[in-house]
């Protein structure tokens, strides 16, 4: 146990008689500057104690003292030897639920043995560590060199909800990827051809973290499925789209480009496909289970692969997941071509930007209304 020592600003260390002299030599030493701005708060089953160095701090160490509010005496609990830019911190994890603790900090000069306490102590109550709800319905969408993980948003309805945390499960140890307050996250570091395993937790405003959700795997791959586009108001640089005939041409583009075929906009009434000048969209949509039903498709697969040849409109159309939309556009050569999209996911990324994930097809033969993948 180390006990607190309080001394005056000028302390007499020694009075030495000088041999052969009538005078005495008095050695006087300043006590270290007291810590400033002491504060403490509870977070994630521990108490974080913060303070700043005194105005005359000269590299002295700091001694942290604490006690339960019901105890008569303080106890020495830690020595802090380094601070960053005048700020110091210590985390006390030896705390119990439903107990109130008091702390103060002293500056300590090892050479002189002098110690100066903070002018006041701080009090912190430790609550019961009740974790929030576990995220459910975690799924993933494979994108081109990225993966989109999303889940239900029930935990965010709790009054003390703070954020979701997304982790990558790995044989060498789980990796924290990021934190978001929306039920969706895009892992932009995922690479095509590799399989990744993710899980999600929720965190409340006191740092209590839920148990892990169920895991979900994802294998990114290059394809014309899983295209990501954003609302123009949230991310205009990635809100426009143009049907492409070649794989090396970028389909998603800046939403104000003149050569776009459409862009995505959103308002309080919904999310909308807004055709560009000269582009037409068929005003009736069809519910489908897939954009294209091939030989390996499920028995109950439902698609819409023959575009109408007339009846198109230039008006915007509300975007709904699970429905196929048909377009009549001018190709790169100016000839009329048909394209289709089917949104599968509508949500938000980790920066609260509204996004749509969709599949698309484009008939590269001019005037042919039968849909086929781009380049096919």
mmCIF file of C-alpha atoms in Angstrom:
data_model
loop_
_atom_site.group_PDB
_atom_site.id
_atom_site.type_symbol
_atom_site.label_atom_id
_atom_site.label_comp_id
_atom_site.label_asym_id
_atom_site.label_seq_id
_atom_site.Cartn_x
_atom_site.Cartn_y
_atom_site.Cartn_z
ATOM 1 C CA UNK A 1 0.000 0.000 0.000
ATOM 2 C CA UNK A 2 1.206 3.525 -0.827
ATOM 3 C CA UNK A 3 -0.099 6.391 1.292
ATOM 4 C CA UNK A 4 -0.824 9.907 0.064
ATOM 5 C CA UNK A 5 1.587 12.674 1.166
ATOM 6 C CA UNK A 6 0.464 16.317 1.113
ATOM 7 C CA UNK A 7 3.206 18.947 1.453
ATOM 8 C CA UNK A 8 3.364 22.723 1.071
ATOM 9 C CA UNK A 9 4.679 24.305 -2.105
ATOM 10 C CA UNK A 10 8.094 24.974 -0.552
ATOM 11 C CA UNK A 11 9.478 22.158 1.572
ATOM 12 C CA UNK A 12 12.666 22.189 3.590
ATOM 13 C CA UNK A 13 14.577 19.027 2.729
ATOM 14 C CA UNK A 14 17.652 19.616 4.843
ATOM 15 C CA UNK A 15 19.453 22.187 6.953
ATOM 16 C CA UNK A 16 23.148 21.657 6.638
ATOM 17 C CA UNK A 17 25.754 23.293 8.880
ATOM 18 C CA UNK A 18 28.730 24.417 6.828
ATOM 19 C CA UNK A 19 31.971 23.636 8.664
ATOM 20 C CA UNK A 20 33.924 26.734 9.694
ATOM 21 C CA UNK A 21 31.072 29.089 8.802
ATOM 22 C CA UNK A 22 28.590 30.974 10.911
ATOM 23 C CA UNK A 23 25.822 30.676 8.273
ATOM 24 C CA UNK A 24 23.606 27.706 7.422
ATOM 25 C CA UNK A 25 22.725 26.408 3.907
ATOM 26 C CA UNK A 26 18.994 25.802 3.424
ATOM 27 C CA UNK A 27 17.925 23.563 0.479
ATOM 28 C CA UNK A 28 14.351 24.216 -0.755
ATOM 29 C CA UNK A 29 12.498 22.058 -3.369
ATOM 30 C CA UNK A 30 9.161 22.709 -5.156
ATOM 31 C CA UNK A 31 6.548 19.980 -4.915
ATOM 32 C CA UNK A 32 5.284 18.612 -8.294
ATOM 33 C CA UNK A 33 2.390 20.334 -10.054
ATOM 34 C CA UNK A 34 -1.005 18.873 -9.164
ATOM 35 C CA UNK A 35 -2.984 16.972 -11.842
ATOM 36 C CA UNK A 36 -5.762 18.984 -13.513
ATOM 37 C CA UNK A 37 -9.232 18.284 -14.931
ATOM 38 C CA UNK A 38 -9.680 14.942 -13.218
ATOM 39 C CA UNK A 39 -12.659 12.949 -14.540
ATOM 40 C CA UNK A 40 -13.836 9.324 -14.582
ATOM 41 C CA UNK A 41 -16.681 7.352 -16.142
ATOM 42 C CA UNK A 42 -17.895 3.794 -16.438
ATOM 43 C CA UNK A 43 -17.650 1.956 -19.781
ATOM 44 C CA UNK A 44 -17.724 -1.739 -20.715
ATOM 45 C CA UNK A 45 -17.222 -3.255 -17.236
ATOM 46 C CA UNK A 46 -14.416 -0.881 -16.278
ATOM 47 C CA UNK A 47 -13.812 2.687 -15.068
ATOM 48 C CA UNK A 48 -11.729 5.032 -17.220
ATOM 49 C CA UNK A 49 -9.925 7.734 -15.215
ATOM 50 C CA UNK A 50 -8.692 10.800 -17.131
ATOM 51 C CA UNK A 51 -6.660 13.839 -16.118
ATOM 52 C CA UNK A 52 -4.255 16.409 -17.516
ATOM 53 C CA UNK A 53 -0.747 17.249 -16.390
ATOM 54 C CA UNK A 54 -0.248 20.353 -14.241
ATOM 55 C CA UNK A 55 1.052 23.616 -15.708
ATOM 56 C CA UNK A 56 4.506 23.016 -14.254
ATOM 57 C CA UNK A 57 4.682 19.272 -14.993
ATOM 58 C CA UNK A 58 8.273 18.111 -15.362
ATOM 59 C CA UNK A 59 7.897 14.469 -16.326
ATOM 60 C CA UNK A 60 6.836 13.196 -12.896
ATOM 61 C CA UNK A 61 4.844 9.964 -12.693
ATOM 62 C CA UNK A 62 1.275 9.769 -11.436
ATOM 63 C CA UNK A 63 -0.204 7.626 -8.660
ATOM 64 C CA UNK A 64 -3.844 6.550 -8.871
ATOM 65 C CA UNK A 65 -5.814 5.955 -5.671
ATOM 66 C CA UNK A 66 -9.266 4.477 -5.286
ATOM 67 C CA UNK A 67 -11.769 3.078 -2.838
ATOM 68 C CA UNK A 68 -15.368 2.004 -2.545
ATOM 69 C CA UNK A 69 -17.515 4.894 -1.419
ATOM 70 C CA UNK A 70 -18.262 2.990 1.791
ATOM 71 C CA UNK A 71 -14.563 2.457 2.647
ATOM 72 C CA UNK A 72 -12.845 4.886 5.067
ATOM 73 C CA UNK A 73 -9.431 4.917 3.351
ATOM 74 C CA UNK A 74 -8.055 5.154 -0.184
ATOM 75 C CA UNK A 75 -5.767 2.465 -1.575
ATOM 76 C CA UNK A 76 -2.971 2.830 -4.096
ATOM 77 C CA UNK A 77 -4.034 0.986 -7.279
ATOM 78 C CA UNK A 78 -1.705 2.009 -10.127
ATOM 79 C CA UNK A 79 1.283 4.047 -11.272
ATOM 80 C CA UNK A 80 1.097 5.831 -14.647
ATOM 81 C CA UNK A 81 4.462 6.708 -16.161
ATOM 82 C CA UNK A 82 3.502 8.206 -19.533
ATOM 83 C CA UNK A 83 0.974 10.668 -20.902
ATOM 84 C CA UNK A 84 0.272 11.814 -24.468
ATOM 85 C CA UNK A 85 0.033 15.530 -25.281
ATOM 86 C CA UNK A 86 -0.624 16.353 -21.648
ATOM 87 C CA UNK A 87 -3.471 13.850 -21.340
ATOM 88 C CA UNK A 88 -3.297 10.809 -19.055
ATOM 89 C CA UNK A 89 -5.577 7.821 -18.611
ATOM 90 C CA UNK A 90 -5.906 4.708 -16.493
ATOM 91 C CA UNK A 91 -8.579 1.986 -16.762
ATOM 92 C CA UNK A 92 -9.643 0.201 -13.596
ATOM 93 C CA UNK A 93 -11.149 -3.202 -14.439
ATOM 94 C CA UNK A 94 -11.195 -4.467 -10.838
ATOM 95 C CA UNK A 95 -14.707 -3.193 -10.211
ATOM 96 C CA UNK A 96 -17.942 -4.879 -9.160
ATOM 97 C CA UNK A 97 -21.527 -4.218 -10.335
ATOM 98 C CA UNK A 98 -23.772 -2.032 -8.196
ATOM 99 C CA UNK A 99 -20.812 -0.507 -6.331
ATOM 100 C CA UNK A 100 -19.822 3.182 -6.247
ATOM 101 C CA UNK A 101 -16.095 4.018 -6.381
ATOM 102 C CA UNK A 102 -14.087 7.167 -5.641
ATOM 103 C CA UNK A 103 -10.747 8.092 -7.222
ATOM 104 C CA UNK A 104 -8.057 10.757 -7.040
ATOM 105 C CA UNK A 105 -4.621 11.089 -8.661
ATOM 106 C CA UNK A 106 -1.286 12.456 -7.368
ATOM 107 C CA UNK A 107 1.810 13.702 -9.178
ATOM 108 C CA UNK A 108 4.875 12.000 -7.689
ATOM 109 C CA UNK A 109 8.522 13.143 -7.882
ATOM 110 C CA UNK A 110 10.710 10.068 -7.388
ATOM 111 C CA UNK A 111 13.871 12.093 -6.675
ATOM 112 C CA UNK A 112 12.431 14.215 -3.896
ATOM 113 C CA UNK A 113 9.735 11.791 -2.744
ATOM 114 C CA UNK A 114 7.181 14.602 -2.874
ATOM 115 C CA UNK A 115 3.605 13.969 -3.936
ATOM 116 C CA UNK A 116 0.819 16.419 -4.847
ATOM 117 C CA UNK A 117 -2.770 15.200 -5.035
ATOM 118 C CA UNK A 118 -5.480 16.430 -7.377
ATOM 119 C CA UNK A 119 -7.604 19.128 -5.693
ATOM 120 C CA UNK A 120 -10.688 16.883 -5.701
ATOM 121 C CA UNK A 121 -11.769 13.257 -6.122
ATOM 122 C CA UNK A 122 -14.344 11.821 -8.550
ATOM 123 C CA UNK A 123 -17.130 9.321 -7.964
ATOM 124 C CA UNK A 124 -18.361 6.625 -10.403
ATOM 125 C CA UNK A 125 -21.199 4.129 -10.031
ATOM 126 C CA UNK A 126 -20.782 0.719 -11.731
ATOM 127 C CA UNK A 127 -24.102 -0.682 -13.076
ATOM 128 C CA UNK A 128 -25.077 -4.245 -13.871
ATOM 129 C CA UNK A 129 -23.476 -5.232 -17.233
ATOM 130 C CA UNK A 130 -26.658 -6.115 -19.160
ATOM 131 C CA UNK A 131 -25.784 -6.703 -22.847
ATOM 132 C CA UNK A 132 -28.126 -5.627 -25.685
ATOM 133 C CA UNK A 133 -29.973 -7.970 -28.048
ATOM 134 C CA UNK A 134 -28.055 -10.211 -30.428
ATOM 135 C CA UNK A 135 -28.435 -9.223 -34.124
ATOM 136 C CA UNK A 136 -30.441 -11.786 -36.103
ATOM 137 C CA UNK A 137 -31.132 -12.684 -39.742
ATOM 138 C CA UNK A 138 -27.518 -12.034 -40.740
ATOM 139 C CA UNK A 139 -27.008 -12.602 -44.469
ATOM 140 C CA UNK A 140 -24.460 -11.606 -47.084
ATOM 141 C CA UNK A 141 -24.343 -10.623 -50.743
ATOM 142 C CA UNK A 142 -21.268 -11.437 -52.839
ATOM 143 C CA UNK A 143 -20.057 -8.399 -54.785
ATOM 144 C CA UNK A 144 -17.130 -7.756 -57.100
ATOM 145 C CA UNK A 145 -14.064 -7.560 -54.798
ATOM 146 C CA UNK A 146 -16.249 -6.761 -51.801
ATOM 147 C CA UNK A 147 -18.941 -8.281 -49.588
ATOM 148 C CA UNK A 148 -22.125 -6.759 -48.205
ATOM 149 C CA UNK A 149 -23.252 -8.070 -44.795
ATOM 150 C CA UNK A 150 -26.668 -7.079 -43.470
ATOM 151 C CA UNK A 151 -28.968 -8.068 -40.597
ATOM 152 C CA UNK A 152 -32.220 -7.150 -38.862
ATOM 153 C CA UNK A 153 -32.434 -3.810 -37.045
ATOM 154 C CA UNK A 154 -34.343 -4.883 -33.922
ATOM 155 C CA UNK A 155 -31.451 -4.053 -31.562
ATOM 156 C CA UNK A 156 -31.361 -0.431 -32.749
ATOM 157 C CA UNK A 157 -34.861 0.073 -31.349
ATOM 158 C CA UNK A 158 -33.608 -0.207 -27.767
ATOM 159 C CA UNK A 159 -33.262 3.083 -25.894
ATOM 160 C CA UNK A 160 -29.593 2.557 -25.008
ATOM 161 C CA UNK A 161 -28.484 1.248 -28.440
ATOM 162 C CA UNK A 162 -25.163 2.689 -29.666
ATOM 163 C CA UNK A 163 -23.851 0.680 -32.628
ATOM 164 C CA UNK A 164 -23.295 -2.639 -34.349
ATOM 165 C CA UNK A 165 -19.842 -4.202 -34.602
ATOM 166 C CA UNK A 166 -18.816 -6.389 -37.537
ATOM 167 C CA UNK A 167 -16.148 -9.065 -37.195
ATOM 168 C CA UNK A 168 -14.269 -11.329 -39.578
ATOM 169 C CA UNK A 169 -13.955 -14.836 -38.147
ATOM 170 C CA UNK A 170 -10.506 -16.245 -38.855
ATOM 171 C CA UNK A 171 -8.570 -19.323 -37.789
ATOM 172 C CA UNK A 172 -5.811 -17.076 -36.400
ATOM 173 C CA UNK A 173 -8.265 -14.994 -34.371
ATOM 174 C CA UNK A 174 -11.310 -12.848 -35.031
ATOM 175 C CA UNK A 175 -10.707 -9.451 -36.631
ATOM 176 C CA UNK A 176 -12.786 -6.366 -35.825
ATOM 177 C CA UNK A 177 -13.734 -4.735 -39.148
ATOM 178 C CA UNK A 178 -15.757 -1.730 -38.117
ATOM 179 C CA UNK A 179 -18.697 -0.184 -36.312
ATOM 180 C CA UNK A 180 -21.933 1.188 -37.732
ATOM 181 C CA UNK A 181 -25.326 2.337 -36.503
ATOM 182 C CA UNK A 182 -27.086 0.962 -39.599
ATOM 183 C CA UNK A 183 -27.904 -2.739 -40.256
ATOM 184 C CA UNK A 184 -25.454 -3.079 -43.146
ATOM 185 C CA UNK A 185 -21.706 -3.106 -43.783
ATOM 186 C CA UNK A 186 -19.587 -3.344 -46.959
ATOM 187 C CA UNK A 187 -16.228 -5.076 -46.583
ATOM 188 C CA UNK A 188 -14.197 -3.354 -49.297
ATOM 189 C CA UNK A 189 -11.064 -5.385 -48.480
ATOM 190 C CA UNK A 190 -12.608 -8.711 -49.533
ATOM 191 C CA UNK A 191 -11.052 -10.233 -52.653
ATOM 192 C CA UNK A 192 -12.653 -12.238 -55.431
ATOM 193 C CA UNK A 193 -12.306 -15.997 -55.145
ATOM 194 C CA UNK A 194 -11.747 -16.070 -51.371
ATOM 195 C CA UNK A 195 -14.366 -17.120 -48.812
ATOM 196 C CA UNK A 196 -14.918 -14.917 -45.762
ATOM 197 C CA UNK A 197 -16.877 -15.592 -42.580
ATOM 198 C CA UNK A 198 -18.598 -12.741 -40.732
ATOM 199 C CA UNK A 199 -20.590 -12.224 -37.553
ATOM 200 C CA UNK A 200 -22.156 -9.176 -35.884
ATOM 201 C CA UNK A 201 -22.716 -7.931 -32.328
ATOM 202 C CA UNK A 202 -24.630 -4.963 -30.907
ATOM 203 C CA UNK A 203 -23.295 -2.481 -28.345
ATOM 204 C CA UNK A 204 -25.143 -0.167 -25.959
ATOM 205 C CA UNK A 205 -24.125 3.333 -24.857
ATOM 206 C CA UNK A 206 -22.270 1.954 -21.824
ATOM 207 C CA UNK A 207 -20.077 -0.347 -23.904
ATOM 208 C CA UNK A 208 -21.887 -3.599 -23.120
ATOM 209 C CA UNK A 209 -21.556 -5.913 -26.124
ATOM 210 C CA UNK A 210 -23.990 -8.669 -27.023
ATOM 211 C CA UNK A 211 -23.102 -12.227 -27.844
ATOM 212 C CA UNK A 212 -22.103 -12.925 -31.425
ATOM 213 C CA UNK A 213 -24.736 -13.470 -34.070
ATOM 214 C CA UNK A 214 -24.739 -16.542 -36.244
ATOM 215 C CA UNK A 215 -21.946 -16.582 -38.802
ATOM 216 C CA UNK A 216 -22.426 -16.046 -42.520
ATOM 217 C CA UNK A 217 -19.964 -16.789 -45.320
ATOM 218 C CA UNK A 218 -19.410 -14.880 -48.551
ATOM 219 C CA UNK A 219 -17.223 -15.443 -51.628
ATOM 220 C CA UNK A 220 -16.866 -12.282 -53.771
ATOM 221 C CA UNK A 221 -16.703 -12.798 -57.553
ATOM 222 C CA UNK A 222 -16.825 -10.710 -60.712
ATOM 223 C CA UNK A 223 -20.321 -10.771 -62.193
ATOM 224 C CA UNK A 224 -23.239 -8.647 -63.279
ATOM 225 C CA UNK A 225 -25.057 -9.655 -60.131
ATOM 226 C CA UNK A 226 -24.595 -7.793 -56.913
ATOM 227 C CA UNK A 227 -24.056 -4.358 -58.468
ATOM 228 C CA UNK A 228 -24.069 -1.590 -55.836
ATOM 229 C CA UNK A 229 -25.547 1.835 -56.498
ATOM 230 C CA UNK A 230 -26.295 4.692 -54.085
ATOM 231 C CA UNK A 231 -28.955 7.332 -53.686
ATOM 232 C CA UNK A 232 -27.941 10.530 -55.458
ATOM 233 C CA UNK A 233 -28.487 12.600 -52.314
ATOM 234 C CA UNK A 234 -26.141 10.410 -50.256
ATOM 235 C CA UNK A 235 -23.362 9.522 -52.710
ATOM 236 C CA UNK A 236 -23.787 11.260 -56.087
ATOM 237 C CA UNK A 237 -20.504 9.880 -57.447
ATOM 238 C CA UNK A 238 -21.961 6.337 -57.375
ATOM 239 C CA UNK A 239 -25.650 7.018 -58.079
ATOM 240 C CA UNK A 240 -25.749 6.764 -61.889
ATOM 241 C CA UNK A 241 -25.854 3.654 -64.105
ATOM 242 C CA UNK A 242 -25.316 2.807 -67.778
ATOM 243 C CA UNK A 243 -25.874 -0.591 -69.344
ATOM 244 C CA UNK A 244 -22.558 -1.812 -70.759
ATOM 245 C CA UNK A 245 -21.593 -4.252 -73.501
ATOM 246 C CA UNK A 246 -18.078 -5.041 -72.248
ATOM 247 C CA UNK A 247 -16.848 -6.314 -68.887
ATOM 248 C CA UNK A 248 -14.011 -3.788 -68.651
ATOM 249 C CA UNK A 249 -16.362 -0.790 -68.723
ATOM 250 C CA UNK A 250 -17.672 0.607 -65.448
ATOM 251 C CA UNK A 251 -21.473 0.516 -65.264
ATOM 252 C CA UNK A 252 -21.977 2.527 -62.067
ATOM 253 C CA UNK A 253 -21.005 6.150 -62.525
ATOM 254 C CA UNK A 254 -21.507 9.725 -61.354
ATOM 255 C CA UNK A 255 -25.210 10.492 -61.198
ATOM 256 C CA UNK A 256 -25.014 13.717 -63.221
ATOM 257 C CA UNK A 257 -23.156 12.304 -66.219
ATOM 258 C CA UNK A 258 -24.925 12.945 -69.500
ATOM 259 C CA UNK A 259 -24.297 9.396 -70.757
ATOM 260 C CA UNK A 260 -25.991 7.671 -67.816
ATOM 261 C CA UNK A 261 -29.134 5.633 -68.495
ATOM 262 C CA UNK A 262 -30.640 6.312 -65.078
ATOM 263 C CA UNK A 263 -29.818 7.290 -61.543
ATOM 264 C CA UNK A 264 -31.253 6.466 -58.108
ATOM 265 C CA UNK A 265 -32.929 9.124 -55.975
ATOM 266 C CA UNK A 266 -34.727 8.887 -52.636
ATOM 267 C CA UNK A 267 -37.132 10.995 -50.617
ATOM 268 C CA UNK A 268 -39.596 10.498 -47.776
ATOM 269 C CA UNK A 269 -41.948 8.655 -50.133
ATOM 270 C CA UNK A 270 -39.492 6.017 -51.329
ATOM 271 C CA UNK A 271 -36.557 5.179 -53.589
ATOM 272 C CA UNK A 272 -36.878 5.985 -57.283
ATOM 273 C CA UNK A 273 -35.398 5.079 -60.660
ATOM 274 C CA UNK A 274 -35.041 8.332 -62.590
ATOM 275 C CA UNK A 275 -34.422 7.791 -66.328
ATOM 276 C CA UNK A 276 -32.001 10.097 -68.136
ATOM 277 C CA UNK A 277 -32.959 12.076 -71.211
ATOM 278 C CA UNK A 278 -33.953 9.763 -74.071
ATOM 279 C CA UNK A 279 -34.213 6.685 -71.816
ATOM 280 C CA UNK A 280 -37.543 4.936 -71.324
ATOM 281 C CA UNK A 281 -38.662 2.568 -68.561
ATOM 282 C CA UNK A 282 -41.638 0.218 -68.740
ATOM 283 C CA UNK A 283 -44.222 1.488 -66.208
ATOM 284 C CA UNK A 284 -45.345 -1.993 -65.124
ATOM 285 C CA UNK A 285 -43.019 -4.230 -63.134
ATOM 286 C CA UNK A 286 -43.145 -7.933 -62.332
ATOM 287 C CA UNK A 287 -42.306 -9.809 -59.159
ATOM 288 C CA UNK A 288 -39.568 -12.373 -59.846
ATOM 289 C CA UNK A 289 -37.290 -14.675 -57.898
ATOM 290 C CA UNK A 290 -34.369 -14.221 -60.288
ATOM 291 C CA UNK A 291 -33.356 -12.035 -63.192
ATOM 292 C CA UNK A 292 -32.765 -15.120 -65.359
ATOM 293 C CA UNK A 293 -33.852 -18.742 -64.929
ATOM 294 C CA UNK A 294 -31.276 -21.008 -66.564
ATOM 295 C CA UNK A 295 -30.900 -24.811 -66.698
ATOM 296 C CA UNK A 296 -29.569 -24.954 -63.123
ATOM 297 C CA UNK A 297 -32.309 -22.753 -61.657
ATOM 298 C CA UNK A 298 -34.692 -23.871 -58.928
ATOM 299 C CA UNK A 299 -37.990 -25.414 -59.938
ATOM 300 C CA UNK A 300 -39.910 -22.442 -58.565
ATOM 301 C CA UNK A 301 -37.692 -19.862 -60.290
ATOM 302 C CA UNK A 302 -39.674 -16.937 -61.726
ATOM 303 C CA UNK A 303 -38.110 -14.500 -64.208
ATOM 304 C CA UNK A 304 -39.099 -11.926 -66.823
ATOM 305 C CA UNK A 305 -36.770 -12.202 -69.791
ATOM 306 C CA UNK A 306 -38.749 -10.859 -72.756
ATOM 307 C CA UNK A 307 -38.868 -7.075 -72.832
ATOM 308 C CA UNK A 308 -41.995 -5.322 -74.165
ATOM 309 C CA UNK A 309 -41.332 -3.517 -77.432
ATOM 310 C CA UNK A 310 -43.669 -0.574 -76.762
ATOM 311 C CA UNK A 311 -45.499 1.233 -73.972
ATOM 312 C CA UNK A 312 -42.399 2.721 -72.281
ATOM 313 C CA UNK A 313 -42.407 5.958 -70.271
ATOM 314 C CA UNK A 314 -39.907 8.663 -69.304
ATOM 315 C CA UNK A 315 -41.417 9.063 -65.808
ATOM 316 C CA UNK A 316 -39.583 7.975 -62.670
ATOM 317 C CA UNK A 317 -40.591 4.659 -61.087
ATOM 318 C CA UNK A 318 -40.500 3.514 -57.482
ATOM 319 C CA UNK A 319 -37.819 0.915 -56.823
ATOM 320 C CA UNK A 320 -38.890 -2.227 -54.930
ATOM 321 C CA UNK A 321 -36.789 -5.283 -54.080
ATOM 322 C CA UNK A 322 -37.734 -8.548 -55.802
ATOM 323 C CA UNK A 323 -39.206 -6.926 -58.916
ATOM 324 C CA UNK A 324 -37.763 -6.802 -62.434
ATOM 325 C CA UNK A 325 -37.692 -3.507 -64.356
ATOM 326 C CA UNK A 326 -37.370 -3.203 -68.153
ATOM 327 C CA UNK A 327 -35.598 -0.376 -70.017
ATOM 328 C CA UNK A 328 -35.358 0.799 -73.605
ATOM 329 C CA UNK A 329 -32.112 2.693 -74.137
ATOM 330 C CA UNK A 330 -29.731 3.909 -76.811
ATOM 331 C CA UNK A 331 -26.588 1.764 -76.982
ATOM 332 C CA UNK A 332 -23.080 3.026 -77.520
ATOM 333 C CA UNK A 333 -23.763 3.008 -81.284
ATOM 334 C CA UNK A 334 -27.045 4.919 -80.880
ATOM 335 C CA UNK A 335 -29.208 1.885 -81.760
ATOM 336 C CA UNK A 336 -32.163 0.880 -79.577
ATOM 337 C CA UNK A 337 -31.427 -1.854 -77.064
ATOM 338 C CA UNK A 338 -33.212 -3.388 -74.080
ATOM 339 C CA UNK A 339 -31.954 -3.883 -70.548
ATOM 340 C CA UNK A 340 -33.346 -5.050 -67.235
ATOM 341 C CA UNK A 341 -32.509 -4.796 -63.537
ATOM 342 C CA UNK A 342 -33.746 -6.649 -60.468
ATOM 343 C CA UNK A 343 -32.977 -5.085 -57.041
ATOM 344 C CA UNK A 344 -32.428 -7.676 -54.329
ATOM 345 C CA UNK A 345 -31.321 -5.575 -51.343
ATOM 346 C CA UNK A 346 -32.194 -2.028 -50.298
ATOM 347 C CA UNK A 347 -30.494 -0.667 -47.212
ATOM 348 C CA UNK A 348 -27.627 1.431 -45.876
ATOM 349 C CA UNK A 349 -23.867 1.070 -45.621
ATOM 350 C CA UNK A 350 -21.783 1.725 -42.505
ATOM 351 C CA UNK A 351 -21.769 5.479 -43.264
ATOM 352 C CA UNK A 352 -25.607 5.656 -43.344
ATOM 353 C CA UNK A 353 -25.619 6.120 -47.121
ATOM 354 C CA UNK A 354 -28.686 4.602 -48.780
ATOM 355 C CA UNK A 355 -27.828 1.888 -51.297
ATOM 356 C CA UNK A 356 -29.411 -0.632 -53.660
ATOM 357 C CA UNK A 357 -27.879 -3.966 -54.672
ATOM 358 C CA UNK A 358 -29.222 -5.316 -57.945
ATOM 359 C CA UNK A 359 -28.636 -7.730 -60.832
ATOM 360 C CA UNK A 360 -28.787 -6.519 -64.419
ATOM 361 C CA UNK A 361 -28.921 -7.845 -67.953
ATOM 362 C CA UNK A 362 -28.377 -6.173 -71.314
ATOM 363 C CA UNK A 363 -29.190 -7.415 -74.807
ATOM 364 C CA UNK A 364 -26.196 -6.538 -76.956
ATOM 365 C CA UNK A 365 -28.075 -7.161 -80.213
ATOM 366 C CA UNK A 366 -29.889 -4.021 -81.345
ATOM 367 C CA UNK A 367 -33.683 -4.349 -81.287
ATOM 368 C CA UNK A 368 -33.727 -7.849 -79.730
ATOM 369 C CA UNK A 369 -36.108 -7.882 -76.739
ATOM 370 C CA UNK A 370 -34.797 -11.144 -75.279
ATOM 371 C CA UNK A 371 -32.613 -10.494 -72.267
ATOM 372 C CA UNK A 372 -29.122 -11.978 -71.986
ATOM 373 C CA UNK A 373 -26.190 -11.107 -69.738
ATOM 374 C CA UNK A 374 -23.945 -8.272 -70.846
ATOM 375 C CA UNK A 375 -21.380 -9.521 -73.301
ATOM 376 C CA UNK A 376 -23.342 -12.760 -73.828
#
